[in-house]
CSV table of C-alpha atoms in Angstrom, one decimal:
chain,number,residue,atom,x,y,z
A,110,MET,CA,0.1,0.1,0.0
A,111,VAL,CA,1.4,3.4,-1.0
A,112,ASN,CA,0.3,6.5,0.8
A,113,ILE,CA,1.2,9.9,-0.2
A,114,SER,CA,0.4,13.4,0.7
A,115,ILE,CA,-0.4,16.2,-1.9
A,116,LYS,CA,0.0,19.9,-1.7
A,117,TYR,CA,-1.3,22.6,-3.8
A,118,PHE,CA,0.0,26.2,-3.9
A,119,ALA,CA,-1.1,29.7,-5.2
A,120,SER,CA,-3.4,29.7,-8.2
A,121,LEU,CA,-3.5,26.0,-8.5
A,122,ARG,CA,-4.8,25.7,-5.1
A,123,ASP,CA,-7.3,28.0,-5.6
A,124,ARG,CA,-8.4,26.1,-8.9
A,125,MET,CA,-8.3,22.8,-6.8
A,126,GLY,CA,-10.4,24.4,-4.1
A,127,ARG,CA,-8.0,22.8,-1.5
A,128,ALA,CA,-4.4,23.3,-0.2
A,129,ASP,CA,-3.6,19.6,0.5
A,130,GLU,CA,-5.0,16.1,0.6
A,131,ALA,CA,-3.8,12.6,1.6
A,132,LEU,CA,-4.1,9.9,-0.9
A,133,GLU,CA,-3.9,6.1,-0.7
A,134,LEU,CA,-2.9,4.6,-3.9
A,135,ASP,CA,-4.5,1.2,-4.9
A,136,GLY,CA,-1.7,-0.5,-6.7
A,137,ASP,CA,2.0,-1.0,-5.7
A,138,SER,CA,2.9,2.4,-7.4
A,139,ALA,CA,1.7,5.3,-9.4
A,140,THR,CA,3.4,8.0,-11.6
A,141,VAL,CA,2.7,11.8,-10.7
A,142,SER,CA,0.6,12.2,-13.9
A,143,GLU,CA,-1.6,9.0,-12.7
A,144,VAL,CA,-2.0,10.9,-9.4
A,145,TRP,CA,-3.1,13.9,-11.0
A,146,ALA,CA,-5.6,12.1,-13.3
A,147,LYS,CA,-7.0,10.4,-10.1
A,148,VAL,CA,-7.4,13.7,-8.0
A,149,THR,CA,-8.8,15.7,-11.3
A,150,ASP,CA,-11.2,13.0,-12.6
A,151,GLY,CA,-9.0,12.2,-15.6
A,152,GLN,CA,-7.5,15.4,-16.6
A,153,SER,CA,-3.7,15.9,-17.8
A,154,ILE,CA,-1.4,18.3,-15.9
A,155,PRO,CA,-1.7,21.9,-17.1
A,156,ASP,CA,1.2,23.2,-19.1
A,157,SER,CA,3.7,25.0,-17.1
A,158,THR,CA,2.9,23.3,-13.8
A,159,LEU,CA,5.9,22.5,-11.7
A,160,ILE,CA,6.0,19.4,-9.5
A,161,SER,CA,8.1,18.4,-6.5
A,162,VAL,CA,8.4,15.3,-4.8
A,163,ASN,CA,9.9,15.5,-1.0
A,164,MET,CA,10.6,19.1,-2.0
A,165,GLU,CA,12.8,18.5,-4.8
A,166,TYR,CA,11.6,19.5,-8.4
A,167,THR,CA,10.9,16.5,-10.5
A,168,ASP,CA,8.8,15.7,-13.8
A,169,ALA,CA,5.4,13.8,-14.1
A,170,ASP,CA,6.9,10.4,-14.9
A,171,THR,CA,8.3,10.1,-11.5
A,172,VAL,CA,7.0,7.0,-9.6
A,173,LEU,CA,5.9,7.7,-6.0
A,174,LYS,CA,6.8,5.8,-3.0
A,175,ASP,CA,5.1,5.4,0.2
A,176,GLY,CA,5.3,8.4,2.5
A,177,ASP,CA,6.0,10.7,-0.6
A,178,GLU,CA,5.2,14.5,-0.2
A,179,LEU,CA,4.1,15.5,-3.6
A,180,ALA,CA,3.3,19.0,-4.5
A,181,PHE,CA,1.9,20.8,-7.6
A,182,PHE,CA,2.4,24.7,-8.2
A,183,PRO,CA,2.6,27.3,-10.7
A,184,PRO,CA,5.9,28.9,-11.9
A,185,VAL,CA,7.4,30.7,-9.2
A,186,THR,CA,7.3,34.5,-8.8
A,187,GLY,CA,9.5,35.2,-5.8
A,188,GLY,CA,12.6,37.9,-5.3
B,191,MET,CA,26.0,30.9,4.9
B,192,LYS,CA,22.9,32.0,6.2
B,193,VAL,CA,19.2,31.8,4.9
B,194,ILE,CA,16.2,33.7,6.5
B,195,VAL,CA,12.8,33.3,5.4
B,196,GLN,CA,10.6,35.5,7.5
B,197,GLN,CA,7.2,37.2,7.5
B,198,GLU,CA,8.5,40.6,9.4
B,199,SER,CA,9.8,43.4,7.5
B,200,PHE,CA,13.5,44.3,7.6
B,201,ALA,CA,16.1,47.0,6.8
B,202,PRO,CA,18.7,45.7,4.3
B,203,GLY,CA,21.6,48.0,5.4
B,204,GLN,CA,21.0,46.9,9.2
B,205,VAL,CA,21.0,43.3,8.4
B,206,ILE,CA,24.1,43.4,6.3
B,207,GLN,CA,25.9,45.3,8.8
B,208,THR,CA,24.9,43.0,11.9
B,209,PHE,CA,26.0,40.1,9.9
B,210,GLN,CA,29.3,41.6,8.7
B,211,ASP,CA,30.2,42.6,12.4
B,212,ALA,CA,30.1,38.8,13.2
B,213,LEU,CA,32.5,38.0,10.3
B,214,PRO,CA,36.1,36.9,10.8
B,215,ARG,CA,38.0,40.3,10.6
B,216,GLY,CA,40.2,41.2,7.6
B,217,LYS,CA,39.1,38.3,5.4
B,218,HIS,CA,36.9,40.3,3.0
B,219,GLY,CA,37.4,43.4,0.9
B,220,GLY,CA,33.9,44.1,0.4
B,221,VAL,CA,30.3,43.1,0.0
B,222,VAL,CA,28.1,42.9,-3.0
B,223,SER,CA,24.3,42.9,-2.4
B,224,PHE,CA,21.1,43.0,-4.3
B,225,VAL,CA,17.9,44.2,-2.5
B,226,GLY,CA,14.5,43.7,-4.5
B,227,THR,CA,11.8,46.2,-3.5
B,228,MET,CA,8.0,45.8,-3.8
B,229,ARG,CA,6.6,48.4,-6.5
B,230,ASP,CA,3.7,50.0,-6.4
B,231,PHE,CA,2.2,49.3,-9.9
B,232,ASN,CA,2.3,46.3,-12.2
B,233,ASP,CA,0.7,45.8,-15.4
B,234,GLY,CA,-0.4,49.5,-15.6
B,235,GLU,CA,-2.5,49.1,-12.1
B,236,ASP,CA,-1.8,50.5,-8.8
B,237,VAL,CA,-1.0,47.9,-6.0
B,238,VAL,CA,-1.7,48.6,-2.6
B,239,SER,CA,-0.1,45.4,-0.9
B,240,MET,CA,1.3,42.0,-2.1
B,241,THR,CA,1.0,38.7,-0.2
B,242,LEU,CA,4.1,36.4,-0.8
B,243,GLU,CA,3.1,32.6,-0.5
B,244,HIS,CA,5.8,29.9,0.0
B,245,TYR,CA,6.3,26.2,0.5
B,246,PRO,CA,7.7,26.3,4.0
B,247,GLY,CA,10.6,23.9,3.9
B,248,MET,CA,11.1,23.7,0.3
B,249,THR,CA,11.8,27.4,-0.1
B,250,GLU,CA,14.7,27.3,2.6
B,251,LYS,CA,16.0,24.2,1.1
B,252,HIS,CA,16.1,25.4,-2.3
B,253,ILE,CA,17.9,28.8,-1.4
B,254,GLU,CA,20.2,27.1,0.8
B,255,GLN,CA,21.1,24.8,-2.1
B,256,VAL,CA,21.9,27.8,-4.4
B,257,CYS,CA,24.1,29.4,-1.9
B,258,ALA,CA,26.1,26.2,-1.4
B,259,GLU,CA,26.3,26.1,-4.8
B,260,ALA,CA,27.7,29.4,-5.2
B,261,ALA,CA,30.2,28.9,-2.5
B,262,GLU,CA,31.5,25.9,-4.5
B,263,ARG,CA,31.7,27.8,-7.6
B,264,TRP,CA,33.3,31.0,-6.3
B,265,ASP,CA,35.9,31.8,-3.6
B,266,ILE,CA,33.8,33.7,-1.3
B,267,VAL,CA,34.0,34.5,2.5
B,268,ASP,CA,30.3,34.2,3.3
B,269,SER,CA,26.6,34.8,2.0
B,270,LEU,CA,23.2,36.1,3.5
B,271,VAL,CA,19.9,35.7,2.1
B,272,VAL,CA,16.6,37.2,3.5
B,273,HIS,CA,13.5,36.7,1.8
B,274,ARG,CA,10.0,38.0,3.2
B,275,TYR,CA,6.7,35.9,2.9
B,276,GLY,CA,3.1,37.1,3.9
B,277,GLU,CA,1.6,40.6,3.4
B,278,MET,CA,3.8,43.5,2.3
B,279,PHE,CA,3.3,47.2,0.9
B,280,PRO,CA,5.1,49.2,-1.8
B,281,ASN,CA,8.7,50.3,-1.1
B,282,ASP,CA,9.2,47.2,1.1
B,283,ALA,CA,12.1,45.1,0.8
B,284,ILE,CA,11.1,41.9,-0.5
B,285,VAL,CA,14.6,40.0,-0.8
B,286,LEU,CA,18.2,40.8,-0.1
B,287,VAL,CA,21.2,38.9,-1.2
B,288,ALA,CA,24.5,39.6,0.1
B,289,VAL,CA,28.1,38.2,-0.5
B,290,TRP,CA,31.4,39.1,1.0
B,291,SER,CA,34.6,38.1,-0.6
B,292,ALA,CA,38.3,38.9,-0.9
B,293,HIS,CA,38.0,39.8,-4.6
B,294,ARG,CA,35.1,41.7,-5.5
B,295,ALA,CA,34.7,39.9,-8.8
B,296,ASN,CA,33.7,36.8,-7.0
B,297,ALA,CA,31.3,38.5,-4.9
B,298,PHE,CA,29.6,40.2,-8.2
B,299,ASP,CA,29.4,36.8,-9.6
B,300,ALA,CA,28.1,34.7,-6.8
B,301,CYS,CA,25.3,37.4,-5.7
B,302,ARG,CA,24.2,37.4,-9.2
B,303,PHE,CA,23.9,33.8,-9.3
B,304,ILE,CA,22.1,33.4,-6.0
B,305,ILE,CA,19.4,35.9,-7.0
B,306,ASN,CA,19.1,34.4,-10.4
B,307,TYR,CA,18.6,30.9,-9.4
B,308,LEU,CA,16.6,31.9,-6.1
B,309,LYS,CA,14.0,33.7,-8.6
B,310,ALA,CA,14.1,30.5,-10.9
B,311,ARG,CA,13.8,28.0,-8.2
B,312,ALA,CA,12.5,29.1,-4.7
B,313,PRO,CA,9.0,28.4,-4.4
B,314,PHE,CA,7.3,31.8,-3.7
B,315,TRP,CA,4.1,33.2,-5.5
B,316,LYS,CA,3.2,36.9,-5.4
B,317,CYS,CA,-0.5,37.6,-5.3
B,318,GLU,CA,-1.2,41.3,-5.7
B,319,THR,CA,-4.2,43.5,-4.5
B,320,THR,CA,-5.1,46.4,-6.5
B,321,THR,CA,-6.5,49.7,-5.4
B,322,ALA,CA,-10.1,48.1,-7.1
B,323,GLY,CA,-9.6,45.6,-4.3
B,324,GLU,CA,-8.8,43.0,-6.8
B,325,LYS,CA,-6.5,40.0,-5.9
B,326,ARG,CA,-4.5,38.5,-8.6
B,327,TRP,CA,-1.7,36.3,-8.8
B,328,VAL,CA,1.5,37.5,-10.7
B,329,GLU,CA,2.0,35.1,-13.5
B,330,HIS,CA,5.6,35.1,-15.1
B,331,ASN,CA,6.7,33.1,-18.1
B,332,SER,CA,6.8,29.6,-17.4
B,333,LYS,CA,10.5,28.5,-16.7
B,334,ASP,CA,12.1,25.2,-16.0
B,335,PRO,CA,13.7,25.5,-12.6
B,336,LYS,CA,16.3,23.2,-13.3
B,337,ALA,CA,17.3,25.0,-16.6
B,338,GLU,CA,20.4,27.5,-16.6
B,339,VAL,CA,19.3,30.8,-15.7
B,340,SER,CA,20.1,34.3,-16.4
B,341,ASP,CA,19.0,37.7,-15.3
B,342,SER,CA,18.0,39.1,-18.7
B,343,GLU,CA,14.2,38.8,-18.2
C,181,MET,CA,23.3,60.4,-10.4
C,182,LYS,CA,25.1,61.4,-7.1
C,183,VAL,CA,28.8,61.4,-6.4
C,184,ILE,CA,30.1,62.4,-2.8
C,185,VAL,CA,33.7,62.3,-1.7
C,186,GLN,CA,33.9,63.0,2.0
C,187,GLN,CA,36.3,63.0,5.1
C,188,GLU,CA,33.4,61.7,7.6
C,189,SER,CA,32.5,58.1,8.0
C,190,PHE,CA,29.3,57.0,6.7
C,191,ALA,CA,26.7,53.8,7.2
C,192,PRO,CA,26.1,52.4,3.7
C,193,GLY,CA,22.8,51.0,4.4
C,194,GLN,CA,21.6,54.1,5.8
C,195,VAL,CA,22.9,56.2,2.8
C,196,ILE,CA,21.4,53.8,0.4
C,197,GLN,CA,18.1,54.0,2.0
C,198,THR,CA,17.9,57.8,2.2
C,199,PHE,CA,18.9,58.2,-1.4
C,200,GLN,CA,16.5,55.4,-2.5
C,201,ASP,CA,13.6,57.1,-0.5
C,202,ALA,CA,13.9,60.2,-2.6
C,203,LEU,CA,13.8,58.4,-6.0
C,204,PRO,CA,10.7,58.3,-8.1
C,205,ARG,CA,8.4,55.5,-6.8
C,206,GLY,CA,7.7,52.3,-8.8
C,207,LYS,CA,10.7,52.7,-11.4
C,208,HIS,CA,13.1,50.5,-10.0
C,209,GLY,CA,12.8,46.9,-9.0
C,210,GLY,CA,16.1,46.5,-6.9
C,211,VAL,CA,19.2,47.9,-6.0
C,212,VAL,CA,23.0,46.4,-6.5
C,213,SER,CA,25.5,47.8,-4.5
C,214,PHE,CA,29.4,47.3,-3.5
C,215,VAL,CA,30.9,48.3,-0.3
C,216,GLY,CA,34.5,48.3,0.1
C,217,THR,CA,35.7,48.0,3.7
C,218,MET,CA,39.2,48.8,5.1
C,219,ARG,CA,41.1,45.7,6.3
C,220,ASP,CA,43.3,45.3,9.3
C,221,PHE,CA,46.2,43.8,7.7
C,222,ASN,CA,48.1,43.9,4.5
C,223,ASP,CA,51.2,42.2,3.3
C,224,GLY,CA,51.2,40.4,6.6
C,225,GLU,CA,51.3,43.4,8.7
C,226,ASP,CA,48.6,44.7,11.1
C,227,VAL,CA,47.3,48.1,10.1
C,228,VAL,CA,45.9,50.5,12.7
C,229,SER,CA,44.9,53.1,10.3
C,230,MET,CA,45.0,54.6,6.9
C,231,THR,CA,44.9,57.7,5.2
C,232,LEU,CA,43.5,58.2,1.7
C,233,GLU,CA,44.8,61.3,-0.3
C,234,HIS,CA,43.0,62.6,-3.1
C,235,TYR,CA,43.0,65.1,-5.8
C,236,PRO,CA,40.1,67.4,-5.1
C,237,GLY,CA,38.2,68.1,-8.1
C,238,MET,CA,39.7,65.5,-10.3
C,239,THR,CA,38.4,62.8,-8.0
C,240,GLU,CA,34.8,64.0,-8.1
C,241,LYS,CA,35.2,64.6,-12.0
C,242,HIS,CA,36.5,61.3,-12.8
C,243,ILE,CA,34.0,59.5,-10.7
C,244,GLU,CA,31.1,61.5,-12.3
C,245,GLN,CA,32.5,60.6,-15.6
C,246,VAL,CA,32.3,56.9,-15.0
C,247,CYS,CA,28.9,57.0,-13.6
C,248,ALA,CA,27.5,59.1,-16.7
C,249,GLU,CA,29.3,56.4,-18.9
C,250,ALA,CA,27.4,53.6,-16.8
C,251,ALA,CA,24.1,55.5,-17.5
C,252,GLU,CA,24.8,55.7,-21.1
C,253,ARG,CA,25.8,52.1,-21.5
C,254,TRP,CA,22.9,50.6,-19.3
C,255,ASP,CA,19.3,51.3,-18.7
C,256,ILE,CA,19.4,52.3,-15.2
C,257,VAL,CA,17.2,54.5,-13.0
C,258,ASP,CA,19.9,56.2,-10.6
C,259,SER,CA,23.4,55.7,-9.3
C,260,LEU,CA,25.1,56.9,-6.0
C,261,VAL,CA,28.9,56.8,-5.2
C,262,VAL,CA,30.3,57.8,-1.9
C,263,HIS,CA,34.1,57.6,-1.2
C,264,ARG,CA,35.8,58.8,1.6
C,265,TYR,CA,39.3,60.4,2.3
C,266,GLY,CA,41.3,61.3,5.2
C,267,GLU,CA,42.2,58.9,8.1
C,268,MET,CA,39.9,55.6,8.6
C,269,PHE,CA,40.2,52.6,10.6
C,270,PRO,CA,39.7,49.0,10.4
C,271,ASN,CA,36.2,47.6,9.2
C,272,ASP,CA,35.4,51.3,8.0
C,273,ALA,CA,33.4,51.6,4.7
C,274,ILE,CA,35.6,53.3,2.3
C,275,VAL,CA,33.7,53.3,-0.7
C,276,LEU,CA,30.0,52.8,-1.8
C,277,VAL,CA,28.6,52.2,-5.3
C,278,ALA,CA,24.8,51.5,-5.5
C,279,VAL,CA,22.9,51.4,-8.9
C,280,TRP,CA,19.0,51.2,-9.1
C,281,SER,CA,17.3,50.0,-12.1
C,282,ALA,CA,14.1,48.1,-13.4
C,283,HIS,CA,16.0,45.0,-14.4
C,284,ARG,CA,18.6,43.8,-12.2
C,285,ALA,CA,21.0,42.6,-15.0
C,286,ASN,CA,21.6,46.3,-15.9
C,287,ALA,CA,22.2,47.3,-12.1
C,288,PHE,CA,24.7,44.3,-11.7
C,289,ASP,CA,26.6,45.4,-15.0
C,290,ALA,CA,26.4,49.2,-14.0
C,291,CYS,CA,27.6,48.8,-10.7
C,292,ARG,CA,30.5,46.4,-11.6
C,293,PHE,CA,31.6,48.8,-14.3
C,294,ILE,CA,31.5,51.9,-11.9
C,295,ILE,CA,33.6,50.3,-9.3
C,296,ASN,CA,36.1,48.9,-11.7
C,297,TYR,CA,36.7,52.2,-13.4
C,298,LEU,CA,36.7,54.3,-10.1
C,299,LYS,CA,39.6,51.9,-8.9
C,300,ALA,CA,41.5,52.4,-12.2
C,301,ARG,CA,40.9,56.1,-12.6
C,302,ALA,CA,39.9,57.9,-9.6
C,303,PRO,CA,43.0,59.7,-8.1
C,304,PHE,CA,43.0,58.3,-4.6
C,305,TRP,CA,46.3,56.9,-2.8
C,306,LYS,CA,46.2,55.0,0.3
C,307,CYS,CA,49.1,55.4,3.1
C,308,GLU,CA,48.7,52.9,5.9
C,309,THR,CA,50.2,53.2,9.4
C,310,THR,CA,51.2,49.8,10.8
C,311,THR,CA,51.2,48.9,14.6
C,312,ALA,CA,54.9,49.7,14.5
C,313,GLY,CA,54.1,53.1,13.9
C,314,GLU,CA,55.4,52.9,10.2
C,315,LYS,CA,53.6,54.8,7.3
C,316,ARG,CA,53.9,53.3,4.0
C,317,TRP,CA,52.1,54.1,0.7
C,318,VAL,CA,50.3,51.3,-0.7
C,319,GLU,CA,51.6,50.4,-4.2
C,320,HIS,CA,49.5,48.6,-6.6
C,321,ASN,CA,50.7,47.3,-10.1
C,322,SER,CA,50.9,50.2,-12.8
C,323,LYS,CA,47.9,50.5,-14.7
C,324,ASP,CA,47.0,52.6,-17.5
C,325,PRO,CA,43.9,54.6,-16.5
C,326,LYS,CA,42.7,55.1,-20.1
C,327,ALA,CA,42.5,51.3,-20.6
C,328,GLU,CA,39.7,48.9,-20.5
C,329,VAL,CA,39.7,47.4,-16.8
C,330,SER,CA,38.3,44.5,-15.1
C,331,ASP,CA,37.8,43.3,-11.6
C,332,SER,CA,39.9,40.0,-11.7
C,333,GLU,CA,43.0,41.6,-9.9
D,49,MET,CA,54.8,83.6,-21.7
D,50,VAL,CA,53.4,80.2,-20.5
D,51,ASN,CA,52.5,80.0,-16.8
D,52,ILE,CA,51.6,76.7,-15.6
D,53,SER,CA,51.1,75.2,-12.0
D,54,ILE,CA,52.3,71.8,-11.0
D,55,LYS,CA,50.8,69.5,-8.3
D,56,TYR,CA,52.5,66.3,-7.0
D,57,PHE,CA,50.6,63.8,-5.0
D,58,ALA,CA,51.3,60.6,-2.6
D,59,SER,CA,54.7,59.1,-2.6
D,60,LEU,CA,55.7,61.5,-5.8
D,61,ARG,CA,55.1,64.4,-3.4
D,62,ASP,CA,57.2,62.9,-0.8
D,63,ARG,CA,59.8,62.3,-3.2
D,64,MET,CA,59.6,65.9,-4.9
D,65,GLY,CA,59.6,67.4,-1.3
D,66,ARG,CA,56.8,69.7,-2.5
D,67,ALA,CA,53.1,69.5,-3.0
D,68,ASP,CA,52.8,72.1,-5.8
D,69,GLU,CA,54.7,75.0,-7.6
D,70,ALA,CA,54.1,77.5,-10.3
D,71,LEU,CA,56.5,77.5,-13.4
D,72,GLU,CA,57.1,80.2,-15.8
D,73,LEU,CA,58.3,78.6,-19.2
D,74,ASP,CA,60.8,80.3,-21.2
D,75,GLY,CA,59.8,79.7,-24.9
D,76,ASP,CA,56.3,79.7,-26.2
D,77,SER,CA,55.4,76.0,-25.1
D,78,ALA,CA,56.7,72.9,-23.5
D,79,THR,CA,55.7,69.3,-23.2
D,80,VAL,CA,55.1,67.5,-20.1
D,81,SER,CA,58.5,65.7,-20.2
D,82,GLU,CA,60.3,68.7,-20.9
D,83,VAL,CA,58.7,70.4,-17.7
D,84,TRP,CA,59.5,67.3,-15.6
D,85,ALA,CA,63.2,67.6,-16.8
D,86,LYS,CA,63.2,71.3,-15.8
D,87,VAL,CA,61.9,70.6,-12.0
D,88,THR,CA,64.2,67.5,-11.6
D,89,ASP,CA,67.4,68.8,-13.0
D,90,GLY,CA,67.2,66.8,-16.1
D,91,GLN,CA,65.5,63.4,-15.1
D,92,SER,CA,63.1,61.5,-17.1
D,93,ILE,CA,59.8,60.7,-15.7
D,94,PRO,CA,59.8,57.5,-13.6
D,95,ASP,CA,57.8,54.4,-14.9
D,96,SER,CA,54.1,54.1,-14.1
D,97,THR,CA,54.0,57.7,-13.2
D,98,LEU,CA,50.4,59.1,-14.2
D,99,ILE,CA,49.9,62.6,-15.7
D,100,SER,CA,46.9,64.9,-15.9
D,101,VAL,CA,46.5,68.3,-17.3
D,102,ASN,CA,43.5,70.1,-16.0
D,103,MET,CA,42.3,67.0,-14.4
D,104,GLU,CA,42.2,64.9,-17.5
D,105,TYR,CA,44.8,61.8,-18.0
D,106,THR,CA,47.2,62.6,-20.7
D,107,ASP,CA,50.8,61.5,-21.8
D,108,ALA,CA,54.1,63.0,-21.6
D,109,ASP,CA,54.2,64.6,-25.0
D,110,THR,CA,51.2,66.9,-24.5
D,111,VAL,CA,52.2,70.4,-25.1
D,112,LEU,CA,51.3,73.0,-22.3
D,113,LYS,CA,49.3,75.9,-22.7
D,114,ASP,CA,49.3,79.0,-20.5
D,115,GLY,CA,47.3,78.5,-17.3
D,116,ASP,CA,47.3,74.6,-17.4
D,117,GLU,CA,47.2,72.7,-14.3
D,118,LEU,CA,49.8,69.8,-14.7
D,119,ALA,CA,49.9,67.0,-12.0
D,120,PHE,CA,52.1,64.0,-11.4
D,121,PHE,CA,51.0,61.0,-9.3
D,122,PRO,CA,51.8,57.3,-8.7
D,123,PRO,CA,49.2,54.6,-9.6
D,124,VAL,CA,46.0,55.2,-7.9
D,125,THR,CA,44.9,52.8,-4.9
D,126,GLY,CA,41.4,53.9,-4.2
D,127,GLY,CA,38.1,52.0,-3.6
């Protein structure tokens, strides 16, 4: 069983209507894009969305492991 | 190397001086700093305040990574980054990057590197409140946070 | 553009803030600054104080020329230079160069250009007093003040 | 008649034993190196000496005009 937590930031949080959620994956593993499809009823990840797993940038093909912290957010605008 | 992500406003000159006073004496010949300031307009509209959201933990981690990388690439004495989050107002300092070195070329290069990569990688998002009371996310061009960056934009 | 050559000590952060508060609002996104500090040793000997001699009139004229040239080459909002002369002590700020611009790349380039050319052209001469009470002129390598300069030395 | 003023700075002033002087040139004109020879009993300008006339850098071949302010100094060490 793979349990992950998901965080959404900024405009993507507004769009999702939530800041975070916990997810239990049915199979042994899932990629980031599979998780996104699951939480959005089958949609694909919007262009320019940034993805991090355990606070490191990664891409949509990354396979998630139990306990991972996944985050989706728009391009950063700090500094 | 010190990275501070804080909600409170700060006076860049004071923060630099306090940090410098604690450095080992005589090792650096100077300090190069960049201070980014909040503007009071954007896209033609007056902005009354701005709220910076961040990803606690990831933000600090990535700024520290960038500072560590700068310290590997250039011979510097020390570096300091202060970045605010939360609500701020026009002319507030948003970010400070300061680098001390024996030779100023290294301080210039390292300071520029840190602010460029911080802007590309550190997870912060600006949300402006206009005089009309409208809140809007500041959208920049999409950028790959893993790519080489420049400060030409 | 403001160039100040003065005997009195100064607090770089305060001087930058005061100048910035008087700038037209909203035009600049940030400021890049270089502050050069007096060290307490040189060539292996402890230095208790340093006296900077200058050529009144020529010094100001050449720093102003360098700032004007920077303003022609890069799109900047304003620049400020403060340089001390007379007696100063370890950890005193000797020189401050600050450049404001809408895009930070221009501020970095212009600030670096100004300090490099100032060091090559502005007629200042350092005379150190060591703990042994000896006074000695600091001699740098000969350099043509009209040549292109860099900050690699 | 050409009247000029001369200034010496830093180590060069120590060496000359004076900070400034006024000079009346006999002929119609003289170059910077001729002036230096005159004030040093025939020596040539030391290597790395910088020269300014009316606060602009120049070289030893510059011809001086009436009222010029000539200065000699070592390499600069400010900043």
